[in-house]
C-alpha cells in the first residue's frame, strides 16, 4: 500500500510539473517546491534502508529545512498573484499575515512537543510551525479578498484552494507525528491528502488564463458603482436643462 502511494505521489507531482511547463503557468516558486518535494520523497525512501541512520536523519532534516523555505515561497507567490492588481492592499495584507503568524505560533505552542528529543523531532517540529502559520495566513488572505473584492484568474482560485487543503493536510499529519501518534498511519494519511492535491493541480490548472473570474462581491460593487455614475450623469443633465 505504502509503495503504491509513493509511486502515485511521485507520478502526480511529475504530472503537475509537466502541466506547469506545457502551459507555461507562471508559478516558478511552486514548481521549485515540487522538485524539492520529489527529492525529499527519494531521500525518505533511501533513509529507510540506509546503513547509517545518523547520516540519513541529517540529510532528511536538511531537506525539511528546504521544504520550509519552499512553503514560505509558494505562500508569498500566491499572495503576490492575488494582490498584484491592487498594491494598495499590500499593507493590509501584511497586517493580516502578522496576525496569522501570531495565531499559528499560538497553535504550535499549545500542541508542541519538546524539540530537544533529537534532530528527527526537530525536523518534524519546524515544518509544522511553518505549515500551521502559512495555513492560517492563506485563510486570512482569502478573508481579505472577501472583504476587498478583487478579480482573480481561474488558476489563482484553483491554486489557492488546493494549496489551502494541501497545507491543512500537511499540518494535521505533522501534528499527529509530533504529538506521538503512529508515524506510519499518520504518514499514509498525509500521503493520501497530498496525492489528491497533486492530482487536482494536474487536472484543474489551465494554460488559458482566460477572462478574470470576479470574486463573489465584485459584480455587485461594479453594478452599484455604475448605478451611482448613471444617477450623477442624470442629475448633471437636469441642472443644465
Tab-separated table of N, CA and C in Angstrom, residues 87-223:
chain	number	residue	atom	x	y	z
A	87	UNK	N	-1.886	46.957	-5.392
A	87	UNK	CA	-0.750	47.082	-4.475
A	87	UNK	C	-1.090	47.848	-3.206
A	88	UNK	N	-2.139	48.685	-3.256
A	88	UNK	CA	-2.513	49.447	-2.070
A	88	UNK	C	-2.997	48.583	-0.927
A	89	UNK	N	-3.477	47.387	-1.252
A	89	UNK	CA	-3.963	46.482	-0.205
A	89	UNK	C	-2.798	45.730	0.434
A	90	UNK	N	-1.601	45.881	-0.137
A	90	UNK	CA	-0.445	45.144	0.366
A	90	UNK	C	-0.176	45.386	1.837
A	91	UNK	N	-0.358	46.647	2.281
A	91	UNK	CA	-0.115	46.955	3.694
A	91	UNK	C	-1.101	46.213	4.584
A	92	UNK	N	-2.374	46.208	4.182
A	92	UNK	CA	-3.378	45.481	4.958
A	92	UNK	C	-3.068	43.993	4.952
A	93	UNK	N	-2.613	43.490	3.812
A	93	UNK	CA	-2.257	42.072	3.728
A	93	UNK	C	-1.123	41.733	4.680
A	94	UNK	N	-0.160	42.648	4.806
A	94	UNK	CA	0.952	42.410	5.730
A	94	UNK	C	0.455	42.298	7.161
A	95	UNK	N	-0.517	43.148	7.516
A	95	UNK	CA	-1.088	43.077	8.860
A	95	UNK	C	-1.779	41.736	9.068
A	96	UNK	N	-2.526	41.308	8.065
A	96	UNK	CA	-3.201	40.013	8.161
A	96	UNK	C	-2.198	38.879	8.334
A	97	UNK	N	-1.071	38.962	7.615
A	97	UNK	CA	-0.053	37.917	7.730
A	97	UNK	C	0.546	37.910	9.127
A	98	UNK	N	0.797	39.092	9.693
A	98	UNK	CA	1.331	39.163	11.054
A	98	UNK	C	0.357	38.542	12.052
A	99	UNK	N	-0.934	38.823	11.872
A	99	UNK	CA	-1.940	38.214	12.745
A	99	UNK	C	-1.936	36.699	12.573
A	100	UNK	N	-1.808	36.255	11.330
A	100	UNK	CA	-1.777	34.813	11.067
A	100	UNK	C	-0.567	34.161	11.714
A	101	UNK	N	0.582	34.840	11.661
A	101	UNK	CA	1.785	34.296	12.295
A	101	UNK	C	1.579	34.156	13.795
A	102	UNK	N	0.952	35.170	14.408
A	102	UNK	CA	0.700	35.102	15.847
A	102	UNK	C	-0.240	33.947	16.190
A	103	UNK	N	-1.316	33.800	15.408
A	103	UNK	CA	-2.265	32.714	15.663
A	103	UNK	C	-1.610	31.357	15.432
A	104	UNK	N	-0.864	31.240	14.325
A	104	UNK	CA	-0.175	29.987	14.046
A	104	UNK	C	0.833	29.643	15.119
A	105	UNK	N	1.553	30.661	15.617
A	105	UNK	CA	2.501	30.421	16.697
A	105	UNK	C	1.825	29.932	17.962
A	106	UNK	N	0.655	30.504	18.274
A	106	UNK	CA	-0.085	30.048	19.456
A	106	UNK	C	-0.528	28.599	19.298
A	107	UNK	N	-0.989	28.239	18.091
A	107	UNK	CA	-1.411	26.854	17.846
A	107	UNK	C	-0.257	25.891	18.079
A	108	UNK	N	0.911	26.256	17.567
A	108	UNK	CA	2.074	25.387	17.712
A	108	UNK	C	2.502	25.281	19.168
A	109	UNK	N	2.507	26.414	19.873
A	109	UNK	CA	2.936	26.407	21.273
A	109	UNK	C	2.014	25.561	22.137
A	110	UNK	N	0.725	25.563	21.823
A	110	UNK	CA	-0.226	24.794	22.627
A	110	UNK	C	-0.105	23.297	22.392
A	111	UNK	N	0.431	22.902	21.244
A	111	UNK	CA	0.496	21.475	20.904
A	111	UNK	C	1.923	20.978	20.737
A	112	UNK	N	2.897	21.802	21.087
A	112	UNK	CA	4.287	21.472	20.785
A	112	UNK	C	4.830	20.395	21.705
A	113	UNK	N	5.685	19.592	21.132
A	113	UNK	CA	6.469	18.618	21.880
A	113	UNK	C	7.883	19.166	21.993
A	114	UNK	N	8.532	18.923	23.116
A	114	UNK	CA	9.878	19.429	23.349
A	114	UNK	C	10.812	18.997	22.218
A	115	UNK	N	11.353	19.962	21.440
A	115	UNK	CA	12.203	19.590	20.317
A	115	UNK	C	13.582	19.086	20.723
A	116	UNK	N	13.899	19.127	22.014
A	116	UNK	CA	15.211	18.679	22.471
A	116	UNK	C	15.356	17.166	22.400
A	117	UNK	N	14.303	16.459	22.012
A	117	UNK	CA	14.375	14.998	21.939
A	117	UNK	C	15.219	14.506	20.774
A	118	UNK	N	15.655	15.404	19.939
A	118	UNK	CA	16.534	14.964	18.867
A	118	UNK	C	16.269	15.676	17.562
A	119	UNK	N	17.189	15.466	16.642
A	119	UNK	CA	17.095	16.132	15.347
A	119	UNK	C	15.866	15.695	14.571
A	120	UNK	N	15.490	14.433	14.710
A	120	UNK	CA	14.325	13.929	13.982
A	120	UNK	C	13.059	14.650	14.413
A	121	UNK	N	12.877	14.809	15.736
A	121	UNK	CA	11.712	15.537	16.232
A	121	UNK	C	11.742	16.991	15.781
A	122	UNK	N	12.927	17.598	15.816
A	122	UNK	CA	13.046	18.993	15.406
A	122	UNK	C	12.728	19.158	13.926
A	123	UNK	N	13.142	18.171	13.121
A	123	UNK	CA	12.875	18.229	11.685
A	123	UNK	C	11.386	18.136	11.390
A	124	UNK	N	10.614	17.532	12.291
A	124	UNK	CA	9.162	17.474	12.143
A	124	UNK	C	8.523	18.714	12.755
A	125	UNK	N	9.101	19.188	13.856
A	125	UNK	CA	8.538	20.318	14.594
A	125	UNK	C	8.612	21.613	13.781
A	126	UNK	N	9.772	21.866	13.146
A	126	UNK	CA	9.954	23.101	12.393
A	126	UNK	C	8.996	23.226	11.209
A	127	UNK	N	8.856	22.192	10.358
A	127	UNK	CA	7.878	22.318	9.271
A	127	UNK	C	6.455	22.538	9.765
A	128	UNK	N	6.105	21.936	10.906
A	128	UNK	CA	4.739	22.118	11.404
A	128	UNK	C	4.493	23.563	11.807
A	129	UNK	N	5.518	24.222	12.348
A	129	UNK	CA	5.376	25.636	12.669
A	129	UNK	C	5.056	26.424	11.402
A	130	UNK	N	5.861	26.200	10.363
A	130	UNK	CA	5.692	26.953	9.131
A	130	UNK	C	4.362	26.635	8.456
A	131	UNK	N	4.012	25.355	8.395
A	131	UNK	CA	2.774	24.963	7.721
A	131	UNK	C	1.558	25.527	8.446
A	132	UNK	N	1.563	25.466	9.786
A	132	UNK	CA	0.434	25.983	10.558
A	132	UNK	C	0.272	27.483	10.355
A	133	UNK	N	1.401	28.202	10.396
A	133	UNK	CA	1.354	29.651	10.214
A	133	UNK	C	0.848	30.009	8.815
A	134	UNK	N	1.380	29.354	7.802
A	134	UNK	CA	1.006	29.687	6.427
A	134	UNK	C	-0.418	29.262	6.105
A	135	UNK	N	-0.885	28.184	6.728
A	135	UNK	CA	-2.273	27.761	6.538
A	135	UNK	C	-3.228	28.847	7.034
A	136	UNK	N	-2.935	29.389	8.224
A	136	UNK	CA	-3.762	30.471	8.765
A	136	UNK	C	-3.587	31.739	7.936
A	137	UNK	N	-2.351	32.009	7.476
A	137	UNK	CA	-2.094	33.214	6.690
A	137	UNK	C	-2.888	33.214	5.389
A	138	UNK	N	-2.926	32.068	4.706
A	138	UNK	CA	-3.686	31.984	3.457
A	138	UNK	C	-5.179	32.123	3.737
A	139	UNK	N	-5.641	31.570	4.861
A	139	UNK	CA	-7.036	31.763	5.250
A	139	UNK	C	-7.361	33.230	5.443
A	140	UNK	N	-6.449	33.959	6.091
A	140	UNK	CA	-6.643	35.401	6.276
A	140	UNK	C	-6.612	36.134	4.940
A	141	UNK	N	-5.784	35.657	4.016
A	141	UNK	CA	-5.724	36.284	2.694
A	141	UNK	C	-7.057	36.160	1.968
A	142	UNK	N	-7.693	34.981	2.064
A	142	UNK	CA	-8.990	34.812	1.415
A	142	UNK	C	-10.064	35.651	2.099
A	143	UNK	N	-9.968	35.823	3.422
A	143	UNK	CA	-10.895	36.719	4.116
A	143	UNK	C	-10.711	38.154	3.638
A	144	UNK	N	-9.469	38.545	3.430
A	144	UNK	CA	-9.187	39.888	2.940
A	144	UNK	C	-9.794	40.098	1.559
A	145	UNK	N	-9.621	39.114	0.686
A	145	UNK	CA	-10.190	39.211	-0.663
A	145	UNK	C	-11.712	39.260	-0.599
A	146	UNK	N	-12.270	38.554	0.376
A	146	UNK	CA	-13.725	38.540	0.534
A	146	UNK	C	-14.259	39.926	0.876
A	147	UNK	N	-13.539	40.666	1.711
A	147	UNK	CA	-13.999	41.982	2.142
A	147	UNK	C	-13.513	43.105	1.222
A	148	UNK	N	-12.452	42.846	0.456
A	148	UNK	CA	-11.963	43.809	-0.519
A	148	UNK	C	-12.006	43.127	-1.886
A	149	UNK	N	-13.174	43.152	-2.528
A	149	UNK	CA	-13.364	42.389	-3.767
A	149	UNK	C	-12.297	42.690	-4.811
A	150	UNK	N	-11.759	41.651	-5.375
A	150	UNK	CA	-10.754	41.771	-6.423
A	150	UNK	C	-11.058	40.744	-7.503
A	151	UNK	N	-10.401	40.876	-8.623
A	151	UNK	CA	-10.602	39.948	-9.733
A	151	UNK	C	-9.452	38.951	-9.772
A	152	UNK	N	-9.793	37.681	-9.813
A	152	UNK	CA	-8.797	36.616	-9.809
A	152	UNK	C	-8.944	35.755	-11.053
A	153	UNK	N	-7.829	35.261	-11.563
A	153	UNK	CA	-7.901	34.305	-12.657
A	153	UNK	C	-8.363	32.961	-12.103
A	154	UNK	N	-8.824	32.117	-12.985
A	154	UNK	CA	-9.261	30.790	-12.566
A	154	UNK	C	-8.106	30.006	-11.950
A	155	UNK	N	-6.909	30.159	-12.513
A	155	UNK	CA	-5.745	29.474	-11.950
A	155	UNK	C	-5.450	29.930	-10.528
A	156	UNK	N	-5.603	31.236	-10.271
A	156	UNK	CA	-5.363	31.748	-8.923
A	156	UNK	C	-6.324	31.114	-7.925
A	157	UNK	N	-7.584	31.023	-8.315
A	157	UNK	CA	-8.588	30.444	-7.417
A	157	UNK	C	-8.318	28.959	-7.174
A	158	UNK	N	-8.043	28.228	-8.251
A	158	UNK	CA	-7.785	26.794	-8.113
A	158	UNK	C	-6.543	26.559	-7.267
A	159	UNK	N	-5.468	27.270	-7.589
A	159	UNK	CA	-4.204	27.087	-6.878
A	159	UNK	C	-4.361	27.427	-5.399
A	160	UNK	N	-5.055	28.522	-5.103
A	160	UNK	CA	-5.226	28.919	-3.711
A	160	UNK	C	-6.030	27.916	-2.903
A	161	UNK	N	-7.109	27.416	-3.483
A	161	UNK	CA	-7.956	26.465	-2.755
A	161	UNK	C	-7.250	25.133	-2.531
A	162	UNK	N	-6.599	24.619	-3.577
A	162	UNK	CA	-5.903	23.338	-3.425
A	162	UNK	C	-4.726	23.484	-2.472
A	163	UNK	N	-4.035	24.622	-2.544
A	163	UNK	CA	-2.910	24.854	-1.635
A	163	UNK	C	-3.376	24.907	-0.187
A	164	UNK	N	-4.552	25.487	0.054
A	164	UNK	CA	-5.090	25.527	1.418
A	164	UNK	C	-5.343	24.119	1.944
A	165	UNK	N	-5.925	23.267	1.103
A	165	UNK	CA	-6.169	21.875	1.507
A	165	UNK	C	-4.848	21.147	1.741
A	166	UNK	N	-3.883	21.387	0.865
A	166	UNK	CA	-2.578	20.729	0.987
A	166	UNK	C	-1.888	21.109	2.295
A	167	UNK	N	-1.855	22.405	2.600
A	167	UNK	CA	-1.210	22.852	3.835
A	167	UNK	C	-1.961	22.356	5.061
A	168	UNK	N	-3.298	22.332	4.985
A	168	UNK	CA	-4.076	21.806	6.106
A	168	UNK	C	-3.781	20.338	6.356
A	169	UNK	N	-3.701	19.548	5.280
A	169	UNK	CA	-3.378	18.131	5.429
A	169	UNK	C	-1.985	17.911	5.974
A	170	UNK	N	-1.011	18.697	5.485
A	170	UNK	CA	0.356	18.582	5.989
A	170	UNK	C	0.431	18.952	7.462
A	171	UNK	N	-0.311	19.990	7.845
A	171	UNK	CA	-0.297	20.415	9.241
A	171	UNK	C	-0.850	19.331	10.158
A	172	UNK	N	-1.960	18.715	9.761
A	172	UNK	CA	-2.548	17.642	10.572
A	172	UNK	C	-1.618	16.434	10.650
A	173	UNK	N	-0.965	16.109	9.535
A	173	UNK	CA	-0.051	14.964	9.521
A	173	UNK	C	1.131	15.186	10.448
A	174	UNK	N	1.757	16.359	10.325
A	174	UNK	CA	2.915	16.658	11.167
A	174	UNK	C	2.522	16.786	12.627
A	175	UNK	N	1.310	17.291	12.881
A	175	UNK	CA	0.825	17.377	14.259
A	175	UNK	C	0.689	15.991	14.860
A	176	UNK	N	0.089	15.070	14.109
A	176	UNK	CA	-0.109	13.709	14.616
A	176	UNK	C	1.224	13.031	14.914
A	177	UNK	N	2.206	13.221	14.037
A	177	UNK	CA	3.519	12.614	14.260
A	177	UNK	C	4.217	13.251	15.449
A	178	UNK	N	4.119	14.577	15.554
A	178	UNK	CA	4.853	15.302	16.585
A	178	UNK	C	4.321	15.053	17.983
A	179	UNK	N	3.025	14.778	18.117
A	179	UNK	CA	2.456	14.559	19.452
A	179	UNK	C	2.459	13.090	19.835
A	180	UNK	N	3.112	12.252	19.031
A	180	UNK	CA	3.285	10.862	19.429
A	180	UNK	C	2.345	9.879	18.779
A	181	UNK	N	1.670	10.286	17.695
A	181	UNK	CA	0.786	9.357	17.000
A	181	UNK	C	1.577	8.320	16.221
A	182	UNK	N	0.891	7.335	15.704
A	182	UNK	CA	1.553	6.284	14.940
A	182	UNK	C	2.144	6.876	13.662
A	183	UNK	N	3.467	6.852	13.497
A	183	UNK	CA	4.093	7.506	12.342
A	183	UNK	C	3.625	6.943	11.003
A	184	UNK	N	3.462	5.622	10.921
A	184	UNK	CA	3.076	5.016	9.645
A	184	UNK	C	1.664	5.412	9.236
A	185	UNK	N	0.738	5.352	10.201
A	185	UNK	CA	-0.644	5.742	9.903
A	185	UNK	C	-0.725	7.214	9.527
A	186	UNK	N	-0.018	8.055	10.289
A	186	UNK	CA	-0.021	9.492	10.010
A	186	UNK	C	0.586	9.785	8.648
A	187	UNK	N	1.682	9.084	8.325
A	187	UNK	CA	2.335	9.302	7.037
A	187	UNK	C	1.432	8.878	5.879
A	188	UNK	N	0.728	7.763	6.029
A	188	UNK	CA	-0.191	7.313	4.983
A	188	UNK	C	-1.315	8.320	4.773
A	189	UNK	N	-1.849	8.849	5.884
A	189	UNK	CA	-2.894	9.869	5.790
A	189	UNK	C	-2.378	11.089	5.034
A	190	UNK	N	-1.173	11.538	5.393
A	190	UNK	CA	-0.595	12.693	4.716
A	190	UNK	C	-0.345	12.442	3.244
A	191	UNK	N	0.095	11.236	2.915
A	191	UNK	CA	0.352	10.904	1.512
A	191	UNK	C	-0.930	10.893	0.694
A	192	UNK	N	-2.016	10.410	1.284
A	192	UNK	CA	-3.300	10.388	0.576
A	192	UNK	C	-3.768	11.811	0.286
A	193	UNK	N	-3.711	12.685	1.309
A	193	UNK	CA	-4.131	14.077	1.125
A	193	UNK	C	-3.253	14.770	0.088
A	194	UNK	N	-1.935	14.613	0.225
A	194	UNK	CA	-1.012	15.270	-0.702
A	194	UNK	C	-1.217	14.785	-2.132
A	195	UNK	N	-1.377	13.476	-2.297
A	195	UNK	CA	-1.561	12.927	-3.641
A	195	UNK	C	-2.849	13.435	-4.277
A	196	UNK	N	-3.916	13.508	-3.492
A	196	UNK	CA	-5.180	14.053	-4.011
A	196	UNK	C	-5.001	15.503	-4.464
A	197	UNK	N	-4.228	16.277	-3.702
A	197	UNK	CA	-3.980	17.670	-4.074
A	197	UNK	C	-3.154	17.753	-5.352
A	198	UNK	N	-2.118	16.912	-5.463
A	198	UNK	CA	-1.291	16.926	-6.669
A	198	UNK	C	-2.112	16.540	-7.903
A	199	UNK	N	-2.969	15.548	-7.744
A	199	UNK	CA	-3.829	15.143	-8.863
A	199	UNK	C	-4.774	16.287	-9.246
A	200	UNK	N	-5.302	16.986	-8.238
A	200	UNK	CA	-6.192	18.124	-8.508
A	200	UNK	C	-5.456	19.212	-9.274
A	201	UNK	N	-4.245	19.538	-8.846
A	201	UNK	CA	-3.453	20.537	-9.573
A	201	UNK	C	-3.217	20.104	-11.015
A	202	UNK	N	-2.867	18.837	-11.204
A	202	UNK	CA	-2.531	18.365	-12.550
A	202	UNK	C	-3.737	18.361	-13.484
A	203	UNK	N	-4.936	18.250	-12.928
A	203	UNK	CA	-6.141	18.190	-13.754
A	203	UNK	C	-6.820	19.543	-13.927
A	204	UNK	N	-6.713	20.412	-12.914
A	204	UNK	CA	-7.518	21.631	-12.903
A	204	UNK	C	-6.784	22.870	-13.398
A	205	UNK	N	-5.470	22.939	-13.199
A	205	UNK	CA	-4.743	24.117	-13.672
A	205	UNK	C	-4.810	24.180	-15.191
A	206	UNK	N	-5.012	25.379	-15.704
A	206	UNK	CA	-5.167	25.556	-17.141
A	206	UNK	C	-4.148	26.553	-17.658
A	207	UNK	N	-3.818	26.432	-18.923
A	207	UNK	CA	-2.862	27.359	-19.513
A	207	UNK	C	-3.522	28.523	-20.210
A	208	UNK	N	-4.835	28.544	-20.206
A	208	UNK	CA	-5.539	29.582	-20.952
A	208	UNK	C	-5.451	30.937	-20.272
A	209	UNK	N	-5.486	30.941	-18.939
A	209	UNK	CA	-5.558	32.199	-18.193
A	209	UNK	C	-6.570	33.121	-18.869
A	210	UNK	N	-7.838	32.657	-18.991
A	210	UNK	CA	-8.811	33.416	-19.772
A	210	UNK	C	-9.275	34.657	-19.038
A	211	UNK	N	-10.512	34.978	-19.211
A	211	UNK	CA	-11.054	36.158	-18.558
A	211	UNK	C	-10.941	36.025	-17.058
A	212	UNK	N	-10.728	37.151	-16.421
A	212	UNK	CA	-10.651	37.142	-14.974
A	212	UNK	C	-11.989	36.736	-14.396
A	213	UNK	N	-11.937	35.910	-13.360
A	213	UNK	CA	-13.157	35.462	-12.695
A	213	UNK	C	-13.416	36.384	-11.522
A	214	UNK	N	-14.493	37.146	-11.514
A	214	UNK	CA	-14.732	38.081	-10.426
A	214	UNK	C	-15.044	37.362	-9.135
A	215	UNK	N	-14.628	37.967	-8.034
A	215	UNK	CA	-14.968	37.415	-6.731
A	215	UNK	C	-16.450	37.614	-6.489
A	216	UNK	N	-17.038	36.912	-5.510
A	216	UNK	CA	-18.486	36.930	-5.339
A	216	UNK	C	-19.079	38.320	-5.191
A	217	UNK	N	-18.315	39.255	-4.604
A	217	UNK	CA	-18.877	40.565	-4.326
A	217	UNK	C	-18.540	41.603	-5.397
A	218	UNK	N	-17.586	41.300	-6.287
A	218	UNK	CA	-17.109	42.323	-7.206
A	218	UNK	C	-18.183	42.745	-8.201
A	219	UNK	N	-19.026	41.836	-8.656
A	219	UNK	CA	-20.087	42.186	-9.599
A	219	UNK	C	-21.078	43.151	-8.962
A	220	UNK	N	-21.431	42.895	-7.711
A	220	UNK	CA	-22.361	43.779	-7.014
A	220	UNK	C	-21.755	45.162	-6.820
A	221	UNK	N	-20.460	45.213	-6.485
A	221	UNK	CA	-19.790	46.502	-6.309
A	221	UNK	C	-19.757	47.266	-7.620
A	222	UNK	N	-19.458	46.561	-8.725
A	222	UNK	CA	-19.408	47.207	-10.032
A	222	UNK	C	-20.774	47.721	-10.445
A	223	UNK	N	-21.828	46.941	-10.224
A	223	UNK	CA	-23.181	47.380	-10.564
A	223	UNK	C	-23.571	48.620	-9.771
